[in-house]
PDB file of C-alpha atoms in Angstrom:
ATOM      1  CA  MET A   8     -13.730  -9.138  41.937  1.00 44.00           C
ATOM      2  CA  SER A   9     -13.623  -9.982  38.226  1.00 44.00           C
ATOM      3  CA  HIS A  10     -16.643  -9.257  36.079  1.00 47.00           C
ATOM      4  CA  ALA A  11     -15.255 -11.104  33.040  1.00 44.00           C
ATOM      5  CA  LEU A  12     -17.750 -12.903  30.836  1.00 43.00           C
ATOM      6  CA  ASP A  13     -17.154 -15.257  28.002  1.00 43.00           C
ATOM      7  CA  ALA A  14     -18.026 -14.371  24.404  1.00 45.00           C
ATOM      8  CA  SER A  15     -21.607 -15.607  24.817  1.00 47.00           C
ATOM      9  CA  GLY A  16     -22.163 -13.507  27.927  1.00 47.00           C
ATOM     10  CA  ASP A  17     -22.217 -16.508  30.292  1.00 52.00           C
ATOM     11  CA  GLY A  18     -19.542 -17.198  32.881  1.00 50.00           C
ATOM     12  CA  GLY A  19     -17.459 -20.336  32.507  1.00 54.00           C
ATOM     13  CA  SER A  20     -14.246 -21.979  33.545  1.00 63.00           C
ATOM     14  CA  ASP A  21     -12.657 -21.190  30.176  1.00 80.00           C
ATOM     15  CA  THR A  22     -13.646 -17.515  30.284  1.00 87.00           C
ATOM     16  CA  PRO A  23     -10.814 -15.199  29.167  1.00 90.00           C
ATOM     17  CA  ASN A  24      -9.714 -12.501  31.557  1.00 92.00           C
ATOM     18  CA  LEU A  25     -11.484  -9.262  30.634  1.00 92.00           C
ATOM     19  CA  ASP A  26     -10.714  -7.231  33.734  1.00 93.00           C
ATOM     20  CA  PHE A  27      -7.398  -5.351  33.767  1.00 94.00           C
ATOM     21  CA  ALA A  28      -6.188  -2.712  36.190  1.00 94.00           C
ATOM     22  CA  GLY A  29      -4.890  -0.525  33.387  1.00 93.00           C
ATOM     23  CA  THR A  30      -4.810  -0.818  29.620  1.00 96.00           C
ATOM     24  CA  THR A  31      -5.035  -4.288  28.087  1.00 96.00           C
ATOM     25  CA  PRO A  32      -1.859  -6.294  27.407  1.00 95.00           C
ATOM     26  CA  TYR A  33      -2.822  -6.152  23.725  1.00 95.00           C
ATOM     27  CA  GLU A  34      -2.877  -2.355  23.833  1.00 96.00           C
ATOM     28  CA  ASP A  35       0.406  -2.257  25.734  1.00 96.00           C
ATOM     29  CA  TYR A  36       2.071  -4.350  23.026  1.00 96.00           C
ATOM     30  CA  VAL A  37       0.443  -3.049  19.823  1.00 96.00           C
ATOM     31  CA  GLN A  38      -0.208   0.558  20.867  1.00 96.00           C
ATOM     32  CA  ALA A  39      -3.422   0.402  18.844  1.00 96.00           C
ATOM     33  CA  ASP A  40      -4.867   3.476  20.533  1.00 96.00           C
ATOM     34  CA  VAL A  41      -1.839   5.481  19.394  1.00 96.00           C
ATOM     35  CA  LEU A  42      -2.078   4.142  15.847  1.00 95.00           C
ATOM     36  CA  THR A  43      -5.804   4.764  15.479  1.00 96.00           C
ATOM     37  CA  HIS A  44      -5.569   8.335  16.705  1.00 96.00           C
ATOM     38  CA  LEU A  45      -2.721   9.463  14.464  1.00 96.00           C
ATOM     39  CA  GLN A  46      -5.096  10.593  11.717  1.00 95.00           C
ATOM     40  CA  GLN A  47      -5.316  14.387  11.822  1.00 93.00           C
ATOM     41  CA  LEU A  48      -7.557  15.272   8.887  1.00 93.00           C
ATOM     42  CA  ARG A  49      -7.116  18.658   7.252  1.00 92.00           C
ATOM     43  CA  SER A  50     -10.142  18.752   4.987  1.00 93.00           C
ATOM     44  CA  ASP A  51     -13.832  17.913   5.123  1.00 92.00           C
ATOM     45  CA  ASP A  52     -13.579  15.459   2.243  1.00 91.00           C
ATOM     46  CA  PRO A  53     -14.401  11.877   3.337  1.00 91.00           C
ATOM     47  CA  GLY A  54     -11.795  10.499   0.935  1.00 91.00           C
ATOM     48  CA  GLU A  55      -8.917  12.076   2.843  1.00 92.00           C
ATOM     49  CA  MET A  56      -9.112   9.426   5.575  1.00 94.00           C
ATOM     50  CA  VAL A  57      -8.319   6.535   3.232  1.00 93.00           C
ATOM     51  CA  PHE A  58      -5.482   8.517   1.646  1.00 92.00           C
ATOM     52  CA  LEU A  59      -3.952   9.344   5.022  1.00 94.00           C
ATOM     53  CA  VAL A  60      -4.339   5.867   6.528  1.00 95.00           C
ATOM     54  CA  THR A  61      -3.003   4.190   3.375  1.00 95.00           C
ATOM     55  CA  THR A  62       0.045   6.453   3.447  1.00 95.00           C
ATOM     56  CA  GLN A  63       0.615   5.655   7.118  1.00 96.00           C
ATOM     57  CA  VAL A  64       0.314   1.924   6.398  1.00 97.00           C
ATOM     58  CA  MET A  65       2.943   2.331   3.677  1.00 96.00           C
ATOM     59  CA  GLU A  66       5.266   3.971   6.198  1.00 97.00           C
ATOM     60  CA  LEU A  67       4.862   0.974   8.510  1.00 98.00           C
ATOM     61  CA  TRP A  68       5.699  -1.425   5.690  1.00 98.00           C
ATOM     62  CA  PHE A  69       8.758   0.685   4.815  1.00 98.00           C
ATOM     63  CA  THR A  70       9.860   0.278   8.429  1.00 98.00           C
ATOM     64  CA  VAL A  71       9.470  -3.505   8.364  1.00 98.00           C
ATOM     65  CA  ILE A  72      11.269  -3.858   5.027  1.00 98.00           C
ATOM     66  CA  VAL A  73      14.174  -1.678   6.182  1.00 98.00           C
ATOM     67  CA  HIS A  74      14.448  -3.935   9.229  1.00 98.00           C
ATOM     68  CA  GLU A  75      14.550  -7.042   7.027  1.00 98.00           C
ATOM     69  CA  TRP A  76      17.149  -5.648   4.629  1.00 98.00           C
ATOM     70  CA  GLU A  77      19.350  -4.396   7.457  1.00 98.00           C
ATOM     71  CA  THR A  78      19.070  -7.857   9.029  1.00 98.00           C
ATOM     72  CA  ALA A  79      20.048  -9.422   5.696  1.00 98.00           C
ATOM     73  CA  ALA A  80      22.972  -7.017   5.216  1.00 98.00           C
ATOM     74  CA  LYS A  81      24.336  -7.811   8.687  1.00 98.00           C
ATOM     75  CA  ALA A  82      23.970 -11.543   8.088  1.00 98.00           C
ATOM     76  CA  LEU A  83      25.791 -11.297   4.751  1.00 98.00           C
ATOM     77  CA  ARG A  84      28.582  -9.355   6.448  1.00 98.00           C
ATOM     78  CA  GLU A  85      28.873 -12.181   8.988  1.00 98.00           C
ATOM     79  CA  ASP A  86      28.722 -14.914   6.315  1.00 98.00           C
ATOM     80  CA  THR A  87      25.475 -16.325   7.706  1.00 98.00           C
ATOM     81  CA  LEU A  88      23.753 -16.668   4.364  1.00 98.00           C
ATOM     82  CA  PRO A  89      20.742 -18.707   5.627  1.00 98.00           C
ATOM     83  CA  VAL A  90      19.787 -15.863   7.997  1.00 98.00           C
ATOM     84  CA  ALA A  91      20.094 -13.369   5.146  1.00 98.00           C
ATOM     85  CA  MET A  92      17.973 -15.537   2.858  1.00 98.00           C
ATOM     86  CA  ASP A  93      15.243 -15.856   5.477  1.00 98.00           C
ATOM     87  CA  ALA A  94      15.101 -12.066   5.914  1.00 98.00           C
ATOM     88  CA  LEU A  95      15.051 -11.459   2.163  1.00 98.00           C
ATOM     89  CA  LYS A  96      12.284 -14.021   1.647  1.00 98.00           C
ATOM     90  CA  ARG A  97      10.197 -12.400   4.388  1.00 98.00           C
ATOM     91  CA  SER A  98      10.704  -9.060   2.678  1.00 98.00           C
ATOM     92  CA  LEU A  99       9.179 -10.458  -0.508  1.00 98.00           C
ATOM     93  CA  ARG A 100       5.873 -11.059   1.257  1.00 98.00           C
ATOM     94  CA  GLU A 101       6.130  -7.641   2.850  1.00 98.00           C
ATOM     95  CA  LEU A 102       6.829  -5.974  -0.492  1.00 98.00           C
ATOM     96  CA  GLU A 103       3.758  -7.685  -1.917  1.00 98.00           C
ATOM     97  CA  ALA A 104       1.694  -6.287   0.961  1.00 97.00           C
ATOM     98  CA  LEU A 105       3.254  -2.850   0.454  1.00 97.00           C
ATOM     99  CA  ASN A 106       2.434  -2.919  -3.243  1.00 96.00           C
ATOM    100  CA  SER A 107      -1.145  -3.914  -2.462  1.00 96.00           C
ATOM    101  CA  SER A 108      -1.427  -0.698  -0.464  1.00 94.00           C
ATOM    102  CA  TRP A 109      -1.872   1.141  -3.761  1.00 93.00           C
ATOM    103  CA  ARG A 110      -5.245  -0.533  -4.356  1.00 93.00           C
ATOM    104  CA  PRO A 111      -7.346   1.884  -2.270  1.00 92.00           C
ATOM    105  CA  LEU A 112      -5.746   4.785  -4.180  1.00 89.00           C
ATOM    106  CA  ALA A 113      -5.245   3.230  -7.592  1.00 87.00           C
ATOM    107  CA  GLN A 114      -8.480   4.489  -9.156  1.00 87.00           C
ATOM    108  CA  LEU A 115      -8.660   8.008  -7.776  1.00 87.00           C
ATOM    109  CA  THR A 116     -10.093  10.442 -10.286  1.00 90.00           C
ATOM    110  CA  PRO A 117      -8.566  13.937 -10.551  1.00 90.00           C
ATOM    111  CA  GLY A 118     -11.677  15.357  -8.909  1.00 93.00           C
ATOM    112  CA  GLN A 119     -11.457  12.980  -5.963  1.00 91.00           C
ATOM    113  CA  PHE A 120      -7.780  13.701  -5.405  1.00 89.00           C
ATOM    114  CA  ASN A 121      -8.187  17.445  -5.819  1.00 88.00           C
ATOM    115  CA  ALA A 122     -10.878  17.422  -3.110  1.00 92.00           C
ATOM    116  CA  TYR A 123      -8.194  17.068  -0.438  1.00 88.00           C
ATOM    117  CA  ARG A 124      -4.919  17.607  -2.292  1.00 85.00           C
ATOM    118  CA  SER A 125      -4.504  21.086  -0.817  1.00 86.00           C
ATOM    119  CA  ALA A 126      -4.419  19.463   2.648  1.00 84.00           C
ATOM    120  CA  LEU A 127      -1.016  18.004   1.748  1.00 83.00           C
ATOM    121  CA  GLY A 128       0.447  21.491   1.354  1.00 82.00           C
ATOM    122  CA  GLU A 129       4.071  20.925   0.363  1.00 83.00           C
ATOM    123  CA  GLY A 130       4.039  17.341   1.607  1.00 82.00           C
ATOM    124  CA  SER A 131       5.209  14.670  -0.825  1.00 82.00           C
ATOM    125  CA  GLY A 132       6.163  11.025  -0.660  1.00 83.00           C
ATOM    126  CA  PHE A 133       9.740  11.761  -1.712  1.00 83.00           C
ATOM    127  CA  GLN A 134      10.147  13.396   1.718  1.00 92.00           C
ATOM    128  CA  SER A 135       9.623  10.044   3.485  1.00 95.00           C
ATOM    129  CA  ALA A 136      12.758   9.318   5.526  1.00 96.00           C
ATOM    130  CA  MET A 137      11.996   5.622   5.894  1.00 97.00           C
ATOM    131  CA  TYR A 138      11.418   5.211   2.169  1.00 96.00           C
ATOM    132  CA  ARG A 139      14.734   6.997   1.620  1.00 96.00           C
ATOM    133  CA  ARG A 140      16.411   4.436   3.857  1.00 97.00           C
ATOM    134  CA  MET A 141      14.899   1.715   1.690  1.00 97.00           C
ATOM    135  CA  GLU A 142      16.347   3.367  -1.408  1.00 96.00           C
ATOM    136  CA  PHE A 143      19.767   3.732   0.238  1.00 97.00           C
ATOM    137  CA  LEU A 144      19.756   0.027   1.108  1.00 98.00           C
ATOM    138  CA  LEU A 145      19.061  -0.707  -2.559  1.00 97.00           C
ATOM    139  CA  GLY A 146      22.139   1.308  -3.542  1.00 96.00           C
ATOM    140  CA  ASP A 147      20.254   4.358  -4.826  1.00 95.00           C
ATOM    141  CA  LYS A 148      22.036   6.986  -2.744  1.00 96.00           C
ATOM    142  CA  SER A 149      22.141  10.769  -2.905  1.00 95.00           C
ATOM    143  CA  ALA A 150      23.373  13.150  -0.236  1.00 96.00           C
ATOM    144  CA  SER A 151      20.921  15.778  -1.488  1.00 95.00           C
ATOM    145  CA  MET A 152      18.044  13.652  -0.214  1.00 94.00           C
ATOM    146  CA  LEU A 153      19.155  14.401   3.358  1.00 95.00           C
ATOM    147  CA  VAL A 154      18.432  18.105   2.894  1.00 96.00           C
ATOM    148  CA  PRO A 155      14.651  17.918   3.569  1.00 94.00           C
ATOM    149  CA  HIS A 156      15.382  16.374   6.985  1.00 96.00           C
ATOM    150  CA  ARG A 157      17.815  18.971   8.369  1.00 96.00           C
ATOM    151  CA  GLY A 158      15.121  20.176  10.770  1.00 96.00           C
ATOM    152  CA  ALA A 159      14.747  16.708  12.353  1.00 96.00           C
ATOM    153  CA  PRO A 160      18.132  15.873  13.945  1.00 97.00           C
ATOM    154  CA  ARG A 161      17.415  12.232  14.808  1.00 97.00           C
ATOM    155  CA  VAL A 162      15.995  11.428  11.376  1.00 96.00           C
ATOM    156  CA  HIS A 163      18.815  13.299   9.642  1.00 97.00           C
ATOM    157  CA  ALA A 164      21.456  11.431  11.666  1.00 97.00           C
ATOM    158  CA  GLU A 165      19.889   8.050  10.831  1.00 97.00           C
ATOM    159  CA  LEU A 166      19.804   8.887   7.142  1.00 97.00           C
ATOM    160  CA  GLU A 167      23.361  10.199   7.145  1.00 97.00           C
ATOM    161  CA  LYS A 168      24.524   6.978   8.796  1.00 97.00           C
ATOM    162  CA  ALA A 169      22.671   4.916   6.168  1.00 97.00           C
ATOM    163  CA  LEU A 170      24.179   7.045   3.381  1.00 97.00           C
ATOM    164  CA  HIS A 171      27.719   6.089   4.376  1.00 98.00           C
ATOM    165  CA  GLU A 172      27.055   2.434   5.184  1.00 98.00           C
ATOM    166  CA  PRO A 173      27.291  -0.406   2.645  1.00 98.00           C
ATOM    167  CA  SER A 174      24.026  -1.031   0.848  1.00 98.00           C
ATOM    168  CA  LEU A 175      22.449  -4.473   0.786  1.00 98.00           C
ATOM    169  CA  TYR A 176      23.957  -4.993  -2.677  1.00 98.00           C
ATOM    170  CA  ASP A 177      27.396  -3.865  -1.480  1.00 98.00           C
ATOM    171  CA  GLU A 178      27.267  -6.601   1.151  1.00 98.00           C
ATOM    172  CA  VAL A 179      26.226  -9.122  -1.505  1.00 98.00           C
ATOM    173  CA  LEU A 180      29.182  -8.193  -3.708  1.00 98.00           C
ATOM    174  CA  ARG A 181      31.581  -8.386  -0.757  1.00 98.00           C
ATOM    175  CA  LEU A 182      30.274 -11.882  -0.028  1.00 98.00           C
ATOM    176  CA  LEU A 183      30.853 -12.898  -3.654  1.00 98.00           C
ATOM    177  CA  ALA A 184      34.421 -11.611  -3.422  1.00 98.00           C
ATOM    178  CA  ARG A 185      35.033 -13.580  -0.216  1.00 98.00           C
ATOM    179  CA  ARG A 186      33.780 -16.662  -2.047  1.00 98.00           C
ATOM    180  CA  GLY A 187      36.575 -16.208  -4.573  1.00 97.00           C
ATOM    181  CA  LEU A 188      34.626 -14.542  -7.374  1.00 98.00           C
ATOM    182  CA  PRO A 189      36.416 -11.736  -9.276  1.00 98.00           C
ATOM    183  CA  VAL A 190      34.479  -8.693  -8.078  1.00 98.00           C
ATOM    184  CA  PRO A 191      36.832  -5.795  -8.962  1.00 98.00           C
ATOM    185  CA  PRO A 192      38.472  -3.764  -6.161  1.00 97.00           C
ATOM    186  CA  ALA A 193      37.096  -0.565  -7.695  1.00 97.00           C
ATOM    187  CA  VAL A 194      33.587  -1.820  -6.908  1.00 98.00           C
ATOM    188  CA  LEU A 195      34.440  -3.110  -3.444  1.00 98.00           C
ATOM    189  CA  ASP A 196      36.277   0.074  -2.441  1.00 97.00           C
ATOM    190  CA  ARG A 197      33.915   2.594  -4.017  1.00 96.00           C
ATOM    191  CA  ASP A 198      32.567   5.667  -2.248  1.00 97.00           C
ATOM    192  CA  LEU A 199      29.592   4.182  -0.419  1.00 98.00           C
ATOM    193  CA  ALA A 200      27.784   7.528  -0.282  1.00 98.00           C
ATOM    194  CA  GLN A 201      27.442   7.518  -4.071  1.00 97.00           C
ATOM    195  CA  ARG A 202      24.753   5.815  -6.142  1.00 96.00           C
ATOM    196  CA  TYR A 203      25.763   2.341  -7.252  1.00 97.00           C
ATOM    197  CA  GLU A 204      26.676   2.226 -10.932  1.00 96.00           C
ATOM    198  CA  PRO A 205      26.594  -0.997 -13.001  1.00 97.00           C
ATOM    199  CA  SER A 206      29.896  -2.763 -13.645  1.00 98.00           C
ATOM    200  CA  PRO A 207      30.660  -5.046 -16.629  1.00 98.00           C
ATOM    201  CA  ASP A 208      32.910  -7.086 -14.344  1.00 98.00           C
ATOM    202  CA  VAL A 209      30.098  -7.627 -11.827  1.00 98.00           C
ATOM    203  CA  GLU A 210      27.830  -8.582 -14.720  1.00 98.00           C
ATOM    204  CA  ALA A 211      30.416 -11.211 -15.720  1.00 98.00           C
ATOM    205  CA  VAL A 212      30.435 -12.586 -12.160  1.00 98.00           C
ATOM    206  CA  TRP A 213      26.667 -13.045 -12.173  1.00 98.00           C
ATOM    207  CA  THR A 214      26.837 -14.508 -15.678  1.00 98.00           C
ATOM    208  CA  SER A 215      29.270 -17.168 -14.448  1.00 98.00           C
ATOM    209  CA  LEU A 216      27.032 -18.020 -11.481  1.00 98.00           C
ATOM    210  CA  TYR A 217      23.983 -18.382 -13.702  1.00 98.00           C
ATOM    211  CA  ALA A 218      25.841 -20.313 -16.392  1.00 98.00           C
ATOM    212  CA  ASP A 219      26.799 -22.961 -13.817  1.00 97.00           C
ATOM    213  CA  PRO A 220      24.220 -22.802 -10.997  1.00 97.00           C
ATOM    214  CA  ASP A 221      25.505 -26.049  -9.442  1.00 97.00           C
ATOM    215  CA  ALA A 222      28.971 -24.603  -8.808  1.00 96.00           C
ATOM    216  CA  GLN A 223      27.789 -22.422  -5.925  1.00 97.00           C
ATOM    217  CA  PRO A 224      24.058 -23.148  -5.617  1.00 98.00           C
ATOM    218  CA  ASP A 225      23.545 -21.002  -2.519  1.00 98.00           C
ATOM    219  CA  LEU A 226      24.847 -17.936  -4.385  1.00 98.00           C
ATOM    220  CA  HIS A 227      22.623 -18.780  -7.344  1.00 98.00           C
ATOM    221  CA  ARG A 228      19.644 -18.895  -4.971  1.00 98.00           C
ATOM    222  CA  LEU A 229      20.757 -15.572  -3.479  1.00 98.00           C
ATOM    223  CA  GLY A 230      20.760 -14.067  -6.958  1.00 98.00           C
ATOM    224  CA  GLU A 231      17.227 -15.278  -7.558  1.00 98.00           C
ATOM    225  CA  VAL A 232      15.792 -13.910  -4.312  1.00 98.00           C
ATOM    226  CA  LEU A 233      17.505 -10.569  -5.012  1.00 98.00           C
ATOM    227  CA  THR A 234      15.906 -10.604  -8.453  1.00 98.00           C
ATOM    228  CA  ASP A 235      12.541 -11.196  -6.805  1.00 98.00           C
ATOM    229  CA  VAL A 236      13.176  -8.172  -4.558  1.00 98.00           C
ATOM    230  CA  ALA A 237      14.188  -6.044  -7.546  1.00 98.00           C
ATOM    231  CA  GLU A 238      11.081  -7.058  -9.490  1.00 97.00           C
ATOM    232  CA  LEU A 239       8.765  -6.108  -6.631  1.00 97.00           C
ATOM    233  CA  VAL A 240      10.559  -2.768  -6.216  1.00 97.00           C
ATOM    234  CA  TRP A 241      10.050  -2.150  -9.946  1.00 95.00           C
ATOM    235  CA  ARG A 242       6.353  -3.018  -9.571  1.00 95.00           C
ATOM    236  CA  TRP A 243       6.064  -0.615  -6.617  1.00 94.00           C
ATOM    237  CA  ARG A 244       7.520   2.204  -8.698  1.00 92.00           C
ATOM    238  CA  ASN A 245       5.260   1.444 -11.629  1.00 91.00           C
ATOM    239  CA  ASP A 246       2.137   1.191  -9.470  1.00 91.00           C
ATOM    240  CA  HIS A 247       3.065   4.562  -7.956  1.00 90.00           C
ATOM    241  CA  LEU A 248       3.461   5.999 -11.436  1.00 90.00           C
ATOM    242  CA  VAL A 249       0.119   4.673 -12.672  1.00 88.00           C
ATOM    243  CA  ALA A 250      -1.785   5.813  -9.569  1.00 88.00           C
ATOM    244  CA  THR A 251      -0.262   9.288  -9.834  1.00 87.00           C
ATOM    245  CA  ARG A 252      -0.873   9.575 -13.549  1.00 88.00           C
ATOM    246  CA  ARG A 253      -4.498   8.579 -13.053  1.00 88.00           C
ATOM    247  CA  ALA A 254      -5.085  11.006 -10.166  1.00 86.00           C
ATOM    248  CA  MET A 255      -3.285  14.091 -11.454  1.00 84.00           C
ATOM    249  CA  GLY A 256      -2.018  13.557 -14.975  1.00 83.00           C
ATOM    250  CA  ALA A 257       1.178  15.444 -15.802  1.00 76.00           C
ATOM    251  CA  LYS A 258       0.694  18.291 -13.331  1.00 70.00           C
ATOM    252  CA  THR A 259       3.483  19.336 -10.963  1.00 69.00           C
ATOM    253  CA  GLY A 260       3.620  16.927  -8.046  1.00 59.00           C
ATOM    254  CA  THR A 261       3.026  17.762  -4.401  1.00 61.00           C
ATOM    255  CA  GLY A 262       6.011  19.345  -2.727  1.00 59.00           C
ATOM    256  CA  GLY A 263       7.081  20.868  -6.039  1.00 61.00           C
ATOM    257  CA  SER A 264       8.308  17.566  -7.478  1.00 60.00           C
ATOM    258  CA  ALA A 265       8.125  16.872 -11.184  1.00 61.00           C
ATOM    259  CA  GLY A 266       5.275  14.444 -10.549  1.00 70.00           C
ATOM    260  CA  VAL A 267       4.752  11.887 -13.293  1.00 83.00           C
ATOM    261  CA  THR A 268       7.919  12.900 -15.169  1.00 83.00           C
ATOM    262  CA  TRP A 269      10.063  12.137 -12.115  1.00 73.00           C
ATOM    263  CA  LEU A 270       8.252   8.855 -11.462  1.00 83.00           C
ATOM    264  CA  GLU A 271       8.674   7.790 -15.093  1.00 86.00           C
ATOM    265  CA  LYS A 272      12.436   8.180 -14.789  1.00 80.00           C
ATOM    266  CA  ARG A 273      12.434   6.178 -11.570  1.00 77.00           C
ATOM    267  CA  ALA A 274      10.380   3.400 -13.125  1.00 77.00           C
ATOM    268  CA  THR A 275      12.965   2.776 -15.846  1.00 77.00           C
ATOM    269  CA  LYS A 276      15.742   1.983 -13.372  1.00 84.00           C
ATOM    270  CA  ASN A 277      16.371  -1.527 -12.110  1.00 89.00           C
ATOM    271  CA  VAL A 278      17.964  -2.195  -8.750  1.00 94.00           C
ATOM    272  CA  PHE A 279      20.747  -4.805  -8.636  1.00 97.00           C
ATOM    273  CA  PRO A 280      21.220  -4.037 -12.358  1.00 97.00           C
ATOM    274  CA  GLU A 281      23.773  -6.718 -13.291  1.00 98.00           C
ATOM    275  CA  LEU A 282      21.377  -9.431 -12.174  1.00 98.00           C
ATOM    276  CA  TRP A 283      19.165  -8.347 -15.064  1.00 97.00           C
ATOM    277  CA  THR A 284      21.765  -7.710 -17.758  1.00 98.00           C
ATOM    278  CA  ALA A 285      23.677 -10.922 -17.009  1.00 98.00           C
ATOM    279  CA  ARG A 286      20.692 -12.939 -18.215  1.00 98.00           C
ATOM    280  CA  SER A 287      21.369 -11.855 -21.776  1.00 98.00           C
ATOM    281  CA  HIS A 288      24.757 -13.622 -21.645  1.00 97.00           C
ATOM    282  CA  VAL A 289      23.782 -16.990 -20.171  1.00 96.00           C
TER     283      VAL A 289
END
């Protein structure tokens, strides 16, 4: 016999079902109990919880964004540009949400961060496998970044696969070539496991598309949504830099990284570089 009551505590014909034999359908789908019990604190400082949860939320956003960019890359490969555009546009909203994740951490003082920093041990954000997959999809590849994951076979295999697959930008350039634009063979046939390097010839292709946006308007729109992605990635890197600089200054980063110095170098690099430099020639 059901003991379900409506929100006011009175029974009624429109009362939702509150009596389940096992866990709720919501729990079965969302796995909320798993998510809300993943936080294993390693210090007594109350600020560690927000740091840990915020980092876990970032990992979830990385996962969603990787899904969107892999969806877009597959759609570009299959010449279904509308599907790719939809995935890229969704990723813009997700990148905005990801970037907002810095807000709870953006004003940490050195004292507040130091209160639980030792709990991280040698842990560091650059060890995030899902973030590394994001970077690989953006064309920023390095085989050395697989090394930290040798002890996790599944993760290592996924990263190695991503290292050797075309990046999102590689698929874009292949689409441009199929549309008759003069993307050079050296770019199309490059070693996909290497970091993408800017090409003057690719810059000229984007310049031509921007100089005459009505010639192939769908490709012009693709260039703009990619520019939006690149801008939000740049903002993510800069927000990371500012939050780190505020919390720890120029000290060595967690995990032995160069900390702010390393982040400063990252913040100066644009993804999809020719989309930025081409604008100077239009």
